[in-house]
CSV table of C-alpha atoms in Angstrom, one decimal:
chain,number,residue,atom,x,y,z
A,1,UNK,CA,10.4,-3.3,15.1
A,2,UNK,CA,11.5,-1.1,17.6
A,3,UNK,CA,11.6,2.6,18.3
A,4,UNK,CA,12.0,4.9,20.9
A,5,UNK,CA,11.4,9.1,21.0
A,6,UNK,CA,12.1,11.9,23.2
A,7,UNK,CA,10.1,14.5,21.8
A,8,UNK,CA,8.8,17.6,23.4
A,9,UNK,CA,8.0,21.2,22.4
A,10,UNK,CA,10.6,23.9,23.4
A,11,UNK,CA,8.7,26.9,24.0
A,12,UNK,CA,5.6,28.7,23.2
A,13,UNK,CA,2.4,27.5,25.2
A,14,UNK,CA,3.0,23.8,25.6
A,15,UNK,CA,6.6,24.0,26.4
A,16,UNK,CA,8.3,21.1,28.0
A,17,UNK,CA,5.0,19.2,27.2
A,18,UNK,CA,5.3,15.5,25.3
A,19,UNK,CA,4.3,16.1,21.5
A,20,UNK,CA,0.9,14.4,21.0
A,21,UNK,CA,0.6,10.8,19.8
A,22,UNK,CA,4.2,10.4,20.7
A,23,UNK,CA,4.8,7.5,23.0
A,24,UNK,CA,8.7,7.1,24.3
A,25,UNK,CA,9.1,3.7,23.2
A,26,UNK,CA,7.2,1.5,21.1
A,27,UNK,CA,7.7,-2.3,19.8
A,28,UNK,CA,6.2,-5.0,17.7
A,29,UNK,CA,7.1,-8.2,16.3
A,30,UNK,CA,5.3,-11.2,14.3
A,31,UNK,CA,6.1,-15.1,14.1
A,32,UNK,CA,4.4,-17.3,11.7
A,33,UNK,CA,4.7,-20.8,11.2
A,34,UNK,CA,4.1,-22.6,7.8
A,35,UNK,CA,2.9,-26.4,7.6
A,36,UNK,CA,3.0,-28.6,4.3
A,37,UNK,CA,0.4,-30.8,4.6
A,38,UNK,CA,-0.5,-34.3,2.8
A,39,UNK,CA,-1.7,-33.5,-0.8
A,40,UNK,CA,-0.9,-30.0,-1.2
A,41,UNK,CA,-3.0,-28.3,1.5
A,42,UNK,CA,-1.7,-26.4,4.0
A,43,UNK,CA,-1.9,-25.0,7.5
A,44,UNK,CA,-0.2,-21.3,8.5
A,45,UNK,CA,0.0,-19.9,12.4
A,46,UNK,CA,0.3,-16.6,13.0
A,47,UNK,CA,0.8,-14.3,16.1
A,48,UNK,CA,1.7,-10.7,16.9
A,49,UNK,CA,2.0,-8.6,19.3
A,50,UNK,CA,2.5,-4.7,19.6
A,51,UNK,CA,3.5,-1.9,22.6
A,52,UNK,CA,3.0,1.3,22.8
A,53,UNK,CA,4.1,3.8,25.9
A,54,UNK,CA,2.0,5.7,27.0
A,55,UNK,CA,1.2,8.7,25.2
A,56,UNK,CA,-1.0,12.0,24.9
A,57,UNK,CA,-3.4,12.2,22.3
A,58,UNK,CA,-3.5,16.4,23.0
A,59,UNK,CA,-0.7,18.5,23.0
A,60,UNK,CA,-2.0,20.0,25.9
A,61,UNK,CA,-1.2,16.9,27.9
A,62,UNK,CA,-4.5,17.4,29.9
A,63,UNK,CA,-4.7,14.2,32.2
A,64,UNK,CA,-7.8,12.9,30.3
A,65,UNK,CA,-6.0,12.9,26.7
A,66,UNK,CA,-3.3,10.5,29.1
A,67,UNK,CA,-3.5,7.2,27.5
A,68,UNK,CA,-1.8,4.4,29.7
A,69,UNK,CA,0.9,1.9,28.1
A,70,UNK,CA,-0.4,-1.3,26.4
A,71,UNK,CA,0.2,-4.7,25.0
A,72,UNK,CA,-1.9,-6.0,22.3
A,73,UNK,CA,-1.8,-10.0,21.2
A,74,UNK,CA,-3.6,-10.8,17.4
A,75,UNK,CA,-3.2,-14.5,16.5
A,76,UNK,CA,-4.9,-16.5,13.5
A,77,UNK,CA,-4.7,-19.8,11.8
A,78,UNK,CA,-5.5,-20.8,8.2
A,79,UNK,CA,-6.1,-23.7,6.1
A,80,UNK,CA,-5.8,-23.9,2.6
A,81,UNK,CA,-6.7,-26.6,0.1
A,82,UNK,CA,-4.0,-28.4,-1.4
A,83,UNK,CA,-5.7,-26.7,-4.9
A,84,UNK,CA,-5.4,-23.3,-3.7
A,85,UNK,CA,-9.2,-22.0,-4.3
A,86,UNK,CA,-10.1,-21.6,-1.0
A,87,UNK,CA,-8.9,-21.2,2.9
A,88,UNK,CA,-10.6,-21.1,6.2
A,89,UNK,CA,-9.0,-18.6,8.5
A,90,UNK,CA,-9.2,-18.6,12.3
A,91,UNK,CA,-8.5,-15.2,14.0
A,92,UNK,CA,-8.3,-13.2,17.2
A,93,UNK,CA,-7.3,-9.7,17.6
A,94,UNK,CA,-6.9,-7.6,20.9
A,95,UNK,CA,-6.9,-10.5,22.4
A,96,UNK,CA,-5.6,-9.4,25.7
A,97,UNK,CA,-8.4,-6.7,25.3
A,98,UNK,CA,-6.7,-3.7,26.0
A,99,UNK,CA,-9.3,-0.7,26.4
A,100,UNK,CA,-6.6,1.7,24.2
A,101,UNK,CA,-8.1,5.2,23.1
A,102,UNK,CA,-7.6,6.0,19.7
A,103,UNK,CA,-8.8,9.3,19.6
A,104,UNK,CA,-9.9,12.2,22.3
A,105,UNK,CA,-11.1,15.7,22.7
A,106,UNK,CA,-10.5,18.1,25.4
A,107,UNK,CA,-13.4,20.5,25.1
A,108,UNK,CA,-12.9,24.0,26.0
A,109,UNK,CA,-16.8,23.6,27.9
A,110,UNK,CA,-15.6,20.8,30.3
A,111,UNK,CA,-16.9,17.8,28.1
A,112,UNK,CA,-14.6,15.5,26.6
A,113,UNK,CA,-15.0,12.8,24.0
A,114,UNK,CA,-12.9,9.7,23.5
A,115,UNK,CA,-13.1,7.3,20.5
A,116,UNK,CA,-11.9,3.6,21.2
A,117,UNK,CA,-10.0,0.8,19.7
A,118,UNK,CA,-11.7,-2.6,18.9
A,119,UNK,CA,-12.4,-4.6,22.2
A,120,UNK,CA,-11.3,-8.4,22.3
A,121,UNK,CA,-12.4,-9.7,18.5
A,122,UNK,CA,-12.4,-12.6,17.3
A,123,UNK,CA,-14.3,-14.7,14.2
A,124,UNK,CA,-13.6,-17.1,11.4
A,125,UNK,CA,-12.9,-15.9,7.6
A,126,UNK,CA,-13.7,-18.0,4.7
A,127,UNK,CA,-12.7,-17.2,1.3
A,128,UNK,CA,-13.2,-18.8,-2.0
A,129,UNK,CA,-10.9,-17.7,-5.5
A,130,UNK,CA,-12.5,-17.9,-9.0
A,131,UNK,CA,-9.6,-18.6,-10.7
């Protein structure tokens, strides 16, 4: 997926300013990989990544709401039994461990407060199905 926006306010206070959580351009994709194995079980790869610009999180477009471009990377792999009832699942996300701010407040008594994505993660999932 791909998208790109020029948006900016006309006018008013913030005039000519970059309309908050509005990067220019902005990107992802996935590719996954299915394997048939012996006796029904099977393995599945999967990887995706994801761009942003960088972006404001205040319509003020105070240098501290600035949040720089990044690139994120998730990747898992998972096993499942050639019965179906269960699956063992391998994952990573962030894994180029982009420090990406998620949220920020520009406080009118100097302070500001910024709330952050998910470092580098990574951990295994097993589920079972009662069927």
């Amino acid at each position: 997926m791909y998208s790109y926006l020029d948006a900016e306010f006309v006018g008013g206070t913030f005039d000519g300013n970059q309309v908050a959580r509005s990067p220019e351009t902005k990107y992802s994709f996935t590719a996954s990989y299915h394997v048939p194995m012996a006796g029904g079980s099977a393995v599945d790869f999967k990887v995706t990544g994801a761009y942003s610009d960088e972006l404001y999180m205040e319509s003020s477009n105070t240098d501290i709401s600035l949040n720089d471009d990044y690139f994120t990377w998730d990747a898992s792999g998972r096993f499942t039994s050639a019965d179906g009832r269960w699956d063992l699942e391998l994952w990573g996300k962030n894994l180029s461990d982009e420090l990406i701010v998620v949220h920020s407040i520009d406080g009118s008594l100097g302070g500001t407060v910024a709330l952050y994505a998910p470092p580098r993660t990574y951990g295994a999932t097993l589920n079972y199905y009662w069927n």
